[in-house]
């Protein structure tokens, strides 16, 4: 796979420079770190929200920095957890005294490094708490995870916890609402082509011209089933069925996210959405919000994921709350 | 190239259904047509803005429907101009009596069909005018165009003309500001991989593993030069040099757009942006706004385009004006 980069070793540094150069009114980089923060951080009296992880998931996570979403994104190397000292820098930069919540996708490296940073911050007198997102119903454990992986549903945690924090909620209240989202959000993905980590130079797995892989992660991890490429309707059905079998969505209202993994045209995501909406209607599940686009990618992987989040009046209002984050279209 | 679709013949119809189902508060489809309009259209006393063209450029053009941008997008088949009767439906749907401006990308089919629709609308007593965007400096003529092609710079015409219309400007004033943007906007693109039209089932052109094609269009048209894949810095330099040689940007302030063509990771777009910003600084060209992302794609083509727009106080204010269009991140 061809890459429009300079030196693979500096791709993440170059990306951060290009990102902050693009949006200097909204974002700044903490000098000497891979931490990007909201320009006006720390926001007085507000709980600070920090997320992040490996690079390659853009627009996650820096694209979700802004009023009503995140205060900082810690940027690791491609598909590699950021180190604890980097996470600590982010915590220190966004703490206004009201405490900091870490929103962590469930990968062993991320959990370990964010937790270590939390301990270091607490030793410096900063109140820190964390939530771990594990929305992917495809696999119970994987090479990179104990328990379920965190994927696109994480963006809905950012949005809702971010809105709650912006309204002046306490650290406990922000954590509680994030946990409520995590309890009600489920996702699953499919790939029709793998991606290539720049420094590796070869695809993470190979699929034949007529194959797809169900249940993939967002780091080129293998999925659960390799099969013949089927129609958008069949793919949507398989993903949605697995999600609906995992959590009881009966009589629920849901927010839907159809997320592109990197190289799938928006046209195809809308075609998938059309079927998903039909399936939900058949199950008499009402849809409050739909988000279609690239929210959490895996470099140029082809494919998509479906996410459903159970919503109530409180979560719907928080989804509707204004956000200035660049990549959260609403 | 694999597609997550159902029947290729119905891909555009399925897309439209999935799009309107996703954003029912913002968009509606005119029944029995391929026209998508702003939910509240026609907006009383406001000049209506209609754009569109072939599908496959998503989020263009329906993603730019909203307050402060377009009122309607006419959706053709993939890379195929919409028919005049469809454009006429859009004109009729968005005319509030203040007239309608058509924003057309310069392709022979689009120009012919939009112009024919304008004549039909005028025969029905609707005041219609048009602008033709031709920002691509790569080729003077092509298989699909007399004169330059219209590419990503079109989105900046949508934004600025849309803001002007929203402020209550007359049809002439909206047309004049659109012409001012067109006079000052230039773009050029590169591809590292071609795209596949669903109904065709094979790539529009083939590139070897170490090749790229400079000066490509957004319909799989060939470019002007095929060469060895070079670094992001060299690519950015070549595209920007060609743009700077075409129009005198000396002592200007510019808005920059780094546009992904479909499957290029955002990481790479930011890396390109980093170099473009450096080149502009070397030329002492000041940057007012930067937009990085997928604004005008060519299905899953890999590559990007660079757009520069000369701005002054008036254009900067219009770029900053609020917009609710889903795909215009600002």
XYZ file of C-alpha atoms in Angstrom:
660
model
C 0.000 0.000 0.000
C 1.299 3.407 -0.988
C 1.592 6.124 1.607
C 1.780 9.861 1.082
C 4.252 10.445 3.882
C 7.821 11.510 4.391
C 9.793 9.318 6.800
C 7.584 6.557 8.322
C 9.421 7.115 11.595
C 8.204 10.713 11.711
C 4.691 10.243 10.329
C 2.969 10.866 13.649
C 5.076 13.939 14.421
C 4.423 15.331 10.943
C 0.703 14.648 11.334
C 0.532 16.477 14.657
C 2.308 19.502 13.171
C -0.021 19.541 10.167
C -3.087 19.165 12.365
C -2.236 21.959 14.760
C -1.192 24.164 11.822
C -4.632 23.596 10.279
C -6.690 24.497 13.336
C -4.628 26.925 15.439
C -7.717 28.618 16.856
C -9.067 25.362 18.306
C -6.005 23.234 19.087
C -2.530 23.459 20.505
C 0.237 20.959 21.035
C 1.956 20.862 24.402
C 5.530 21.609 23.389
C 7.817 18.608 23.445
C 4.951 16.128 23.794
C 2.475 14.252 21.596
C -0.417 15.806 23.472
C -2.971 17.987 21.696
C -5.246 20.094 23.856
C -8.177 22.421 23.492
C -6.789 25.902 22.945
C -8.402 27.347 26.065
C -7.558 24.391 28.374
C -7.784 24.160 31.314
C -11.363 25.424 31.273
C -12.067 26.965 34.671
C -14.167 24.820 37.046
C -14.842 22.216 34.322
C -13.925 18.540 34.632
C -11.186 17.816 32.100
C -11.679 14.992 29.577
C -8.668 13.140 28.221
C -8.736 10.374 25.635
C -6.291 9.063 23.070
C -4.442 5.954 22.091
C -2.461 4.905 19.077
C -2.531 6.978 15.894
C -4.183 5.735 12.734
C -7.771 6.194 13.934
C -8.154 9.762 12.726
C -10.283 11.806 13.177
C -10.117 10.053 16.575
C -9.129 11.348 18.933
C -7.879 14.895 18.299
C -10.844 15.627 16.031
C -13.084 15.366 19.092
C -11.328 18.095 21.007
C -13.548 21.116 21.492
C -16.257 22.689 23.560
C -18.674 19.953 24.580
C -16.298 17.058 23.902
C -12.638 16.380 24.795
C -10.029 18.656 26.359
C -7.025 16.601 25.281
C -5.975 13.752 23.013
C -2.798 11.841 23.710
C -1.325 10.634 20.443
C 0.678 7.390 20.389
C 2.630 5.984 17.493
C 0.512 4.171 14.890
C -1.619 1.532 16.654
C 0.619 1.882 19.719
C -0.392 3.085 23.147
C 0.974 6.447 24.283
C 3.369 6.295 27.221
C 2.264 7.162 30.774
C 4.369 10.339 30.884
C 2.521 11.664 27.817
C -0.850 10.895 29.381
C 0.317 12.612 32.563
C 1.158 15.762 30.581
C -2.383 15.784 29.205
C -3.933 15.349 32.638
C -1.866 18.187 34.066
C -2.690 20.473 31.148
C -6.465 20.109 31.381
C -6.999 19.940 35.137
C -8.752 23.066 36.350
C -8.982 21.699 39.884
C -12.310 19.976 39.155
C -10.606 16.692 38.275
C -9.948 14.754 35.079
C -11.724 11.798 33.510
C -9.752 9.439 31.271
C -11.765 7.787 28.502
C -9.813 4.678 27.547
C -10.515 2.176 24.777
C -10.087 -1.327 26.146
C -6.643 -2.416 24.950
C -4.134 -3.841 27.385
C -1.464 -1.258 26.589
C -3.808 1.726 26.764
C -5.382 0.614 30.021
C -1.998 0.003 31.651
C -0.438 3.277 30.536
C -3.461 5.482 31.255
C -3.833 3.872 34.709
C -0.169 4.433 35.468
C -0.536 8.069 34.451
C -3.578 8.393 36.694
C -1.548 7.163 39.649
C 1.255 9.595 38.863
C -1.237 12.468 38.608
C -2.903 11.522 41.859
C 0.503 11.542 43.503
C 0.737 15.142 42.332
C -2.602 15.923 43.955
C -4.848 15.804 40.871
C -8.185 14.018 41.166
C -8.371 11.495 38.295
C -10.893 8.848 37.391
C -11.323 6.621 34.346
C -13.797 4.707 32.226
C -12.939 1.866 29.854
C -14.950 1.506 26.664
C -15.526 -2.045 25.405
C -18.279 -1.814 22.818
C -17.067 -4.394 20.277
C -19.242 -7.507 20.479
C -17.132 -9.468 17.970
C -14.620 -11.089 20.296
C -14.424 -11.624 24.032
C -10.615 -11.517 24.150
C -8.015 -10.762 21.500
C -4.269 -10.572 21.061
C -4.374 -6.981 22.306
C -7.200 -7.150 24.820
C -8.545 -8.877 27.854
C -12.276 -8.572 27.445
C -13.946 -6.731 24.629
C -12.232 -4.121 22.508
C -13.196 -0.464 22.433
C -14.054 0.815 18.967
C -16.335 3.451 17.372
C -18.781 3.572 20.282
C -16.027 5.444 22.124
C -16.899 8.569 20.152
C -20.391 8.579 21.669
C -18.804 8.373 25.126
C -16.702 11.432 24.222
C -19.776 13.312 23.054
C -22.029 12.566 25.983
C -19.445 12.828 28.760
C -18.137 15.980 27.104
C -21.574 17.586 27.074
C -22.076 16.640 30.725
C -18.729 18.141 31.722
C -19.474 21.308 29.781
C -22.644 21.749 31.817
C -20.602 21.915 35.013
C -21.151 18.380 36.301
C -18.801 16.921 38.903
C -16.160 14.305 38.125
C -18.416 11.623 39.600
C -21.378 12.777 37.533
C -19.317 12.829 34.335
C -17.958 9.362 35.087
C -21.447 8.046 35.826
C -22.872 9.275 32.539
C -19.888 7.818 30.658
C -20.522 4.464 32.374
C -24.168 4.696 31.390
C -23.145 5.110 27.742
C -20.695 2.223 27.976
C -23.393 -0.015 29.460
C -25.689 0.687 26.526
C -23.372 0.856 23.520
C -22.462 -2.051 21.247
C -20.570 -2.173 17.933
C -19.325 -4.612 15.351
C -17.278 -4.231 12.181
C -16.386 -5.849 8.883
C -13.375 -5.375 6.614
C -13.086 -5.919 2.888
C -9.406 -4.958 2.880
C -6.781 -4.632 5.599
C -4.532 -1.659 6.296
C -0.784 -1.140 6.315
C 1.097 0.404 9.208
C 3.614 2.815 7.623
C 6.617 1.459 9.519
C 5.636 -2.154 8.758
C 5.132 -1.607 5.033
C 2.861 -4.596 4.530
C -0.800 -5.334 5.107
C -1.851 -6.601 8.515
C -3.752 -9.450 6.852
C -4.660 -10.426 3.330
C -8.071 -11.030 1.866
C -8.777 -12.549 -1.510
C -10.622 -10.489 -4.123
C -13.954 -12.056 -3.135
C -13.501 -12.227 0.639
C -14.408 -10.155 3.642
C -13.565 -10.558 7.302
C -16.284 -10.160 9.922
C -15.574 -8.880 13.408
C -12.282 -7.132 12.736
C -10.798 -4.611 15.149
C -9.342 -1.205 14.354
C -5.660 -2.190 14.487
C -5.601 -4.828 11.792
C -6.411 -7.536 14.331
C -8.092 -10.556 12.800
C -11.843 -10.967 12.983
C -13.968 -13.971 13.793
C -15.058 -15.201 10.397
C -13.738 -14.971 6.868
C -16.340 -15.427 4.159
C -17.349 -14.522 0.624
C -18.143 -10.858 0.147
C -21.892 -10.485 0.357
C -24.320 -7.654 -0.248
C -24.547 -4.525 1.887
C -27.909 -5.759 3.133
C -26.487 -9.117 4.254
C -23.487 -7.466 5.899
C -25.687 -4.972 7.740
C -27.959 -7.794 8.852
C -25.101 -9.896 10.219
C -23.545 -7.021 12.157
C -26.847 -5.761 13.524
C -28.072 -9.236 14.468
C -24.953 -9.858 16.528
C -25.389 -6.532 18.323
C -29.083 -7.115 18.993
C -28.323 -10.600 20.318
C -25.822 -9.168 22.779
C -27.927 -6.601 24.591
C -31.664 -6.333 24.948
C -32.667 -3.354 22.831
C -36.349 -4.302 22.832
C -38.626 -1.299 23.297
C -35.521 0.892 23.358
C -34.740 4.032 21.467
C -31.243 4.070 19.952
C -28.613 6.294 18.406
C -26.981 4.670 15.363
C -23.468 5.149 14.063
C -22.363 3.757 10.702
C -18.613 4.260 10.804
C -16.244 4.026 7.852
C -12.910 2.368 8.590
C -10.865 4.487 6.207
C -11.339 3.806 2.532
C -15.005 2.936 2.193
C -16.872 5.560 0.165
C -19.594 7.442 2.008
C -22.003 6.102 -0.612
C -21.515 2.590 0.765
C -21.952 3.718 4.364
C -25.301 5.263 3.457
C -26.321 2.045 1.695
C -25.488 0.113 4.882
C -27.427 2.668 6.902
C -30.485 2.152 4.792
C -30.583 -1.552 5.716
C -29.759 -0.986 9.375
C -32.651 1.471 9.687
C -34.938 -1.128 8.125
C -33.794 -3.844 10.528
C -34.362 -1.580 13.517
C -37.826 -0.677 12.259
C -38.643 -4.406 11.980
C -37.621 -4.798 15.621
C -39.730 -1.748 16.529
C -36.611 0.005 17.782
C -36.942 3.754 17.359
C -33.955 5.772 16.147
C -33.223 9.136 17.769
C -29.936 10.033 16.054
C -27.924 8.659 13.166
C -24.285 9.410 12.502
C -22.746 8.274 9.212
C -19.123 8.892 8.295
C -15.548 8.253 9.330
C -15.459 8.637 13.098
C -12.935 5.972 14.144
C -10.780 4.583 11.354
C -7.999 2.045 10.953
C -5.766 3.881 8.482
C -6.987 2.929 4.991
C -8.807 -0.241 6.006
C -11.901 -0.844 3.846
C -15.087 -1.711 5.646
C -17.367 -0.319 8.268
C -18.779 -0.817 11.717
C -22.276 -0.498 13.077
C -22.843 0.953 16.549
C -26.068 1.094 18.513
C -26.470 3.086 21.720
C -29.527 2.803 23.927
C -30.702 6.326 24.652
C -33.182 7.940 27.010
C -34.230 11.561 27.453
C -31.019 12.433 29.300
C -28.670 10.883 26.724
C -30.602 12.352 23.809
C -30.288 15.852 25.265
C -26.558 15.359 25.752
C -26.167 14.097 22.165
C -27.979 17.243 21.022
C -25.871 19.603 23.139
C -23.644 21.877 21.057
C -20.070 20.868 20.320
C -17.317 22.694 18.478
C -15.272 19.532 17.908
C -14.144 19.556 14.286
C -14.922 15.966 13.422
C -18.235 15.439 15.168
C -20.832 16.245 12.553
C -24.285 16.637 13.986
C -12.237 -3.340 -5.975
C -14.829 -4.670 -3.545
C -17.987 -2.695 -2.931
C -20.337 -2.876 0.026
C -23.475 -2.389 -2.043
C -26.548 -4.285 -3.126
C -27.359 -3.989 -6.826
C -24.896 -1.657 -8.626
C -27.835 -0.371 -10.669
C -29.549 0.840 -7.492
C -26.530 2.082 -5.582
C -27.410 5.752 -5.979
C -31.051 5.212 -5.021
C -30.010 3.179 -1.981
C -27.527 5.886 -1.009
C -30.133 8.627 -1.197
C -32.520 6.628 0.982
C -29.790 5.940 3.537
C -28.727 9.570 3.569
C -32.164 11.034 4.093
C -32.914 8.354 6.696
C -29.786 9.434 8.576
C -30.537 13.154 8.692
C -34.319 13.579 8.520
C -34.228 16.836 10.489
C -31.940 18.499 7.956
C -32.717 16.875 4.611
C -35.574 15.636 2.512
C -35.808 13.963 -0.865
C -38.282 15.317 -3.370
C -40.463 12.259 -3.931
C -39.859 10.514 -7.224
C -36.663 12.452 -7.944
C -32.954 12.294 -7.148
C -33.094 15.741 -5.603
C -32.225 16.312 -1.958
C -33.238 19.619 -0.418
C -32.886 21.502 2.807
C -35.776 20.503 5.058
C -37.151 24.031 5.322
C -36.756 24.911 1.610
C -37.814 27.202 0.075
C -36.483 29.673 2.646
C -38.623 32.802 2.425
C -37.016 35.776 0.630
C -33.657 33.961 0.325
C -31.911 33.251 -2.977
C -31.912 29.484 -3.494
C -28.620 27.687 -4.131
C -28.572 24.514 -6.197
C -25.534 22.381 -6.947
C -24.976 18.742 -7.774
C -23.577 16.500 -10.445
C -22.674 12.852 -10.634
C -22.562 10.738 -7.484
C -19.342 9.356 -6.110
C -18.035 12.675 -4.734
C -19.630 12.354 -1.314
C -19.921 14.283 0.929
C -20.384 16.533 -2.132
C -22.927 17.737 -2.753
C -25.723 16.776 -0.375
C -23.399 17.125 2.620
C -23.273 20.851 1.944
C -27.001 21.357 2.238
C -27.890 23.471 5.241
C -28.240 26.942 6.627
C -25.468 29.066 5.167
C -24.679 26.715 2.278
C -26.820 24.901 -0.322
C -30.575 24.524 -0.568
C -30.517 21.552 -2.926
C -28.232 18.906 -4.391
C -29.173 17.133 -7.612
C -27.756 13.624 -7.549
C -26.782 11.991 -10.840
C -25.713 8.404 -11.346
C -22.076 7.702 -10.457
C -19.846 10.188 -12.320
C -22.807 11.025 -14.579
C -24.562 14.342 -14.928
C -28.110 14.580 -13.597
C -30.762 15.162 -16.242
C -32.289 18.615 -16.846
C -35.701 17.595 -15.488
C -34.088 16.653 -12.175
C -32.272 19.977 -11.973
C -35.542 21.721 -12.794
C -37.235 19.979 -9.850
C -34.509 21.298 -7.569
C -34.861 24.846 -8.882
C -38.607 24.793 -8.402
C -38.309 23.374 -4.899
C -35.921 26.015 -3.565
C -37.195 29.146 -5.298
C -38.778 31.490 -2.782
C -39.322 34.145 -5.442
C -35.868 35.657 -4.856
C -34.327 33.582 -7.639
C -31.987 30.623 -7.802
C -28.250 30.362 -8.435
C -26.858 27.179 -9.964
C -23.304 26.291 -8.920
C -21.972 24.009 -11.643
C -18.647 22.200 -11.827
C -17.199 22.610 -15.294
C -17.977 19.349 -17.069
C -19.636 19.362 -20.462
C -22.588 17.228 -19.355
C -23.248 19.175 -16.150
C -23.034 22.538 -17.890
C -25.379 21.459 -20.671
C -27.976 19.890 -18.381
C -27.970 22.622 -15.750
C -28.245 25.289 -18.469
C -31.142 23.478 -20.085
C -32.890 23.288 -16.718
C -32.284 27.015 -16.200
C -34.018 27.750 -19.489
C -36.938 25.527 -18.566
C -37.255 27.238 -15.176
C -37.106 30.687 -16.734
C -39.907 29.641 -19.071
C -41.892 28.941 -15.919
C -41.148 32.434 -14.623
C -38.333 31.613 -12.175
C -35.301 33.890 -12.138
C -32.230 31.660 -12.527
C -28.543 32.424 -12.920
C -25.435 30.235 -12.875
C -21.744 30.132 -12.137
C -19.289 27.553 -13.449
C -16.409 26.485 -11.243
C -13.141 25.606 -12.999
C -10.480 25.540 -10.312
C -8.361 22.602 -11.522
C -5.084 23.911 -12.955
C -3.905 20.480 -14.124
C -5.390 20.394 -17.617
C -6.836 22.993 -19.929
C -9.223 20.564 -21.639
C -10.050 16.947 -20.938
C -12.218 14.149 -22.267
C -15.101 15.461 -20.180
C -14.450 19.188 -20.283
C -13.878 22.183 -22.450
C -11.679 24.394 -20.325
C -10.625 23.561 -16.825
C -12.417 21.077 -14.605
C -14.226 21.997 -11.427
C -12.996 20.098 -8.373
C -12.667 20.665 -4.599
C -12.617 24.471 -4.848
C -16.331 24.179 -5.602
C -16.984 23.566 -1.913
C -15.595 27.005 -1.080
C -17.976 28.509 -3.649
C -20.841 26.716 -1.876
C -19.729 28.050 1.482
C -19.210 31.656 0.502
C -22.185 32.045 -1.838
C -24.316 30.230 0.733
C -23.301 32.624 3.492
C -24.032 35.586 1.222
C -27.473 34.251 0.334
C -28.257 33.573 3.985
C -27.558 37.236 4.747
C -30.328 38.256 2.361
C -28.251 39.271 -0.653
C -29.871 39.513 -4.084
C -29.357 36.948 -6.836
C -26.899 39.302 -8.542
C -24.955 39.837 -5.324
C -24.787 36.088 -4.647
C -23.638 35.434 -8.207
C -21.020 38.190 -7.969
C -19.505 36.790 -4.792
C -19.464 33.285 -6.299
C -17.634 34.683 -9.344
C -15.171 36.394 -7.040
C -14.398 33.042 -5.393
C -14.060 31.326 -8.763
C -11.642 34.022 -9.940
C -9.407 33.434 -6.934
C -9.527 29.676 -6.370
C -7.124 27.117 -7.829
C -6.668 23.394 -7.143
C -4.634 20.420 -8.249
C -4.677 16.747 -7.328
C -2.631 13.558 -7.307
C -3.714 9.918 -7.181
C -1.836 6.909 -5.886
C -4.678 4.544 -6.829
C -7.692 4.839 -9.113
C -11.306 4.146 -8.271
C -13.895 1.711 -9.583
C -17.352 2.754 -10.704
C -19.745 0.113 -9.264
C -21.484 -0.580 -12.570
C -18.156 -0.814 -14.443
C -16.536 -3.189 -11.962
C -12.966 -2.348 -12.898
C -10.545 0.447 -12.075
C -10.626 3.567 -14.230
C -6.859 3.327 -14.677
C -4.075 1.226 -13.252
C -0.981 2.357 -11.434
C 1.984 0.177 -10.574
C 2.897 -0.358 -6.927
C 5.473 2.450 -7.069
C 3.614 4.936 -9.265
C 1.410 7.961 -8.809
C -0.482 10.087 -11.287
C -0.299 13.872 -11.065
C -3.149 16.116 -12.155
C -5.973 13.589 -12.009
C -9.615 14.616 -11.984
C -12.387 13.359 -9.726
C -13.981 10.923 -12.188
C -11.053 8.646 -12.851
C -9.930 10.819 -15.749
C -6.219 10.511 -16.450
C -3.806 13.122 -15.187
C -0.904 14.854 -16.862
C 2.102 12.941 -15.610
C 2.751 9.463 -14.276
C 5.832 9.149 -12.100
C 7.436 7.277 -9.243
C 5.696 7.783 -5.919
C 7.594 10.476 -4.054
C 7.435 11.879 -0.535
C 4.532 13.894 0.827
C 6.788 16.937 0.809
C 7.657 16.530 -2.859
C 4.030 15.914 -3.811
C 2.844 18.959 -1.880
C 5.578 21.034 -3.488
C 4.637 19.961 -7.011
C 0.921 20.629 -6.544
C 1.444 23.948 -4.796
C 4.042 25.145 -7.290
C 1.653 24.542 -10.161
C -1.092 26.480 -8.383
C 1.201 29.372 -7.482
C 2.448 29.554 -11.072
C -1.104 29.847 -12.356
C -2.374 32.814 -10.378
C -0.463 35.591 -8.676
C -0.884 34.935 -4.959
C 1.952 37.325 -4.013
C 1.092 39.442 -0.962
C -2.258 37.613 -0.770
C -3.932 35.970 2.144
C -5.355 32.538 1.341
C -7.695 29.831 2.560
C -6.208 26.353 2.117
C -8.050 23.092 1.523
C -6.263 19.732 1.644
C -8.871 17.365 0.269
C -8.784 13.589 0.478
C -10.011 11.766 -2.625
C -11.563 8.831 -0.797
C -9.167 6.349 0.736
C -6.261 8.451 1.902
C -5.971 8.419 5.701
C -6.419 11.779 7.413
C -2.923 11.300 8.817
C -1.500 11.682 5.309
C -3.617 14.747 4.565
C -2.227 16.429 7.671
C 1.307 15.517 6.611
C 0.660 17.159 3.225
C -0.803 20.169 5.005
C 2.347 20.581 7.047
C 4.421 21.007 3.884
C 1.896 23.233 2.123
C 1.845 25.595 5.099
C 5.632 25.731 4.979
C 5.670 26.510 1.251
C 3.149 29.303 1.726
C 5.197 30.766 4.570
C 8.280 30.745 2.315
C 6.294 32.748 -0.242
C 5.114 35.097 2.521
C 1.528 34.125 1.799
C -0.568 34.371 4.939
C -3.150 31.659 5.695
C -6.556 32.675 7.072
C -8.312 29.308 7.105
C -7.305 25.694 6.597
C -9.680 22.840 5.832
C -8.343 19.283 5.908
C -10.507 16.258 5.181
C -12.676 14.604 2.571
C -14.694 17.380 0.957
C -14.907 16.237 -2.680
C -14.010 12.611 -3.301
C -13.805 10.242 -6.239
C -15.246 7.074 -4.666
C -12.299 5.206 -3.104
C -9.567 6.884 -5.134
C -6.350 7.282 -3.129
C -4.682 10.660 -3.217
C -5.434 14.256 -2.437
C -5.822 17.698 -3.879
C -4.564 21.066 -2.727
C -6.762 24.145 -3.107
C -5.810 27.763 -2.512
C -8.346 30.588 -2.430
C -7.347 34.239 -2.352
C -9.296 35.862 0.446
C -9.955 39.416 1.597
C -11.924 40.780 4.530
C -15.258 40.085 2.821
C -14.475 36.468 1.886
C -12.967 35.727 5.289
C -16.131 36.925 7.020
C -18.259 34.747 4.743
C -16.034 31.717 5.394
C -16.515 32.356 9.119
C -20.294 32.727 8.871
C -22.191 29.914 10.593
C -23.320 26.897 8.589
C -25.324 23.865 9.616
C -24.201 21.809 6.605
C -23.258 18.367 7.900
C -20.026 17.913 6.012
C -18.486 21.365 6.255
C -16.298 21.204 9.316
C -15.133 24.597 10.459
